[in-house]
Coordinates of C-alpha atoms in Angstrom, one line a residue:
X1 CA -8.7 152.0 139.7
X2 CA -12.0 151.0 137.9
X3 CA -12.0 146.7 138.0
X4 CA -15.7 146.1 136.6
X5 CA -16.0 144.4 133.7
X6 CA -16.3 148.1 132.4
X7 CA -13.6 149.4 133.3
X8 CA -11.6 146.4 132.1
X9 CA -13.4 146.4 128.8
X10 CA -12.2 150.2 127.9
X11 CA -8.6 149.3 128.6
X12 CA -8.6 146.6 126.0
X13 CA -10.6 149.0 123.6
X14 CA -7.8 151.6 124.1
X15 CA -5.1 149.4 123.8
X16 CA -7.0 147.8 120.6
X17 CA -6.3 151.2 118.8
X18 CA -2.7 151.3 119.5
X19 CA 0.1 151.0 116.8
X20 CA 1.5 147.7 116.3
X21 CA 4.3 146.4 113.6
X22 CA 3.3 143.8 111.8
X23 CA 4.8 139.9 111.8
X24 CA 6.9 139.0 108.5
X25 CA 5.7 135.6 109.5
X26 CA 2.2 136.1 108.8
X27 CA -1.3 136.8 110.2
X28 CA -4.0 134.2 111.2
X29 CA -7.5 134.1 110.9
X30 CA -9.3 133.1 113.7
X31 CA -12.5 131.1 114.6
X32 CA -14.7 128.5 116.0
X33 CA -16.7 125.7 114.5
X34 CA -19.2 125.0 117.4
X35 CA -20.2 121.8 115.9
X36 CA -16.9 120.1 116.6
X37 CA -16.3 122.2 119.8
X38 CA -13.2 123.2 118.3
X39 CA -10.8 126.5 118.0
X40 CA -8.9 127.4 114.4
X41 CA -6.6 129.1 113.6
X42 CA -5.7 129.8 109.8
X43 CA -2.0 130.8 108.7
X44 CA -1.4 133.2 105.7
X45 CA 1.8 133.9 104.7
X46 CA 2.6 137.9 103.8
X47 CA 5.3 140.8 103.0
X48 CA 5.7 143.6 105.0
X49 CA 6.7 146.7 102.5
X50 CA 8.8 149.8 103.5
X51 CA 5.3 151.4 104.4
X52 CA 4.9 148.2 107.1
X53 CA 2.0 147.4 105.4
X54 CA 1.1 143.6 105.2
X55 CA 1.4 142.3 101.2
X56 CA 0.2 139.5 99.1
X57 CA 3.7 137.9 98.3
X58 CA 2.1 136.4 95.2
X59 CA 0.4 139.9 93.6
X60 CA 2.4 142.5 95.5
X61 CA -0.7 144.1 96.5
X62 CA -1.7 145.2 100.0
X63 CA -3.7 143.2 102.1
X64 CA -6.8 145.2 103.7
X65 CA -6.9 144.8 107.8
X66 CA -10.7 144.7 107.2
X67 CA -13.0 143.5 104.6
X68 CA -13.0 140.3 102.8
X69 CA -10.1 138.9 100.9
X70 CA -9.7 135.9 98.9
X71 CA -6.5 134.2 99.7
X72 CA -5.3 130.8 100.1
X73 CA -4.3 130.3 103.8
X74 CA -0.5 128.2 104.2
X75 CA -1.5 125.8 107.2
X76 CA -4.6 125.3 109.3
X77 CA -4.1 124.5 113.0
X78 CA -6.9 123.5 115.2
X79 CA -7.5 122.5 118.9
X80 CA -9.8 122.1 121.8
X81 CA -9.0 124.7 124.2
X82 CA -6.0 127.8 124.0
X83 CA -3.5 125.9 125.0
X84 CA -3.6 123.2 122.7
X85 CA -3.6 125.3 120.1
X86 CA -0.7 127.3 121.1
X87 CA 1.2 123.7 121.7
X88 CA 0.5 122.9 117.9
X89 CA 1.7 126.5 116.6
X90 CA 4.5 126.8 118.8
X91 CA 6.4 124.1 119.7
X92 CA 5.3 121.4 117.8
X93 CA 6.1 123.1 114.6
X94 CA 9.8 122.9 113.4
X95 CA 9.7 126.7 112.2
X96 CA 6.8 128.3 114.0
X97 CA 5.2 130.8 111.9
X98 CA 5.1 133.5 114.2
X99 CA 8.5 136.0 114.4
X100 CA 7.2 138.6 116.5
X101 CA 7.0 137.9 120.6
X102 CA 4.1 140.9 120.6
X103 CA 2.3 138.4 118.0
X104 CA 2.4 135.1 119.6
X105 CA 1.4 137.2 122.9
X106 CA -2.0 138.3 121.1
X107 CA -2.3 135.3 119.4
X108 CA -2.5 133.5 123.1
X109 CA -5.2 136.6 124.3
X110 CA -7.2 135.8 121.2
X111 CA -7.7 131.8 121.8
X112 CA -8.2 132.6 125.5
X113 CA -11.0 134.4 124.4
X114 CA -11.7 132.2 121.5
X115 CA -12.3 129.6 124.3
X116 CA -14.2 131.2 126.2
X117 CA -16.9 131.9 123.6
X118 CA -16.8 128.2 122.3
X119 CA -17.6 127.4 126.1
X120 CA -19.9 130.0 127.0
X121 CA -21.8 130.7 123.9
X122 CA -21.0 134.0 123.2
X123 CA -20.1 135.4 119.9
X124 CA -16.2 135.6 118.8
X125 CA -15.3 138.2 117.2
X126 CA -11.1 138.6 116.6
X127 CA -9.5 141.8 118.0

């Protein structure tokens, strides 16, 4: 079993390729403002069609996985490390906005790594 940061690194590329279904509760956007040392974390709502592609519940039309997009995000959430963050999302929000356990699981790998860029200085890119 390869454990260098190699061999660690193409298990989360391979797994980054899988099929995944996604959350009727939304998708986030995810990044850090340096300046204010802080993590964000923006909600946008969506509708999954019979195809279980994400859609714009306002226009109907799908919403690209990459690219830009102009859309007005639902709820910001913000916070200092990963686990303040997941506080605010899910618990102390009367409906979180996250349906799916296999999305609020990468949504906690994300602001781990999130984190770890705002306190290392590396670049954050969301997986």
């Amino acid at each position: 079993m390869d454990l260098s940061v190699e061999g660690l690194a193409a298990i989360d590329d391979k797994l980054s390729g899988r099929h995944i279904d996604l959350d009727p509760g939304g998708y986030f956007i995810i990044y850090l403002n340096r300046e204010e040392g802080l993590i964000y974390a923006k909600h946008f709502t969506n509708v999954i069609d019979e195809r279980g592609l994400a859609v714009d519940p306002e226009t109907g039309k799908v919403i690209p996985a990459r690219g830009k997009v102009e859309r007005t995000h639902t709820t910001v959430f913000s916070g200092r490390t990963a686990k303040e963050l997941s506080v605010k999302i899910f618990e102390e929000q009367e409906l979180p906005p996250v349906t799916q356990l296999n999305h609020a699981a990468y949504l906690g790998r994300e602001f781990v790594r999130a984190e770890i860029a705002l306190l290392t200085g590396q670049e954050y890119v969301q997986d």
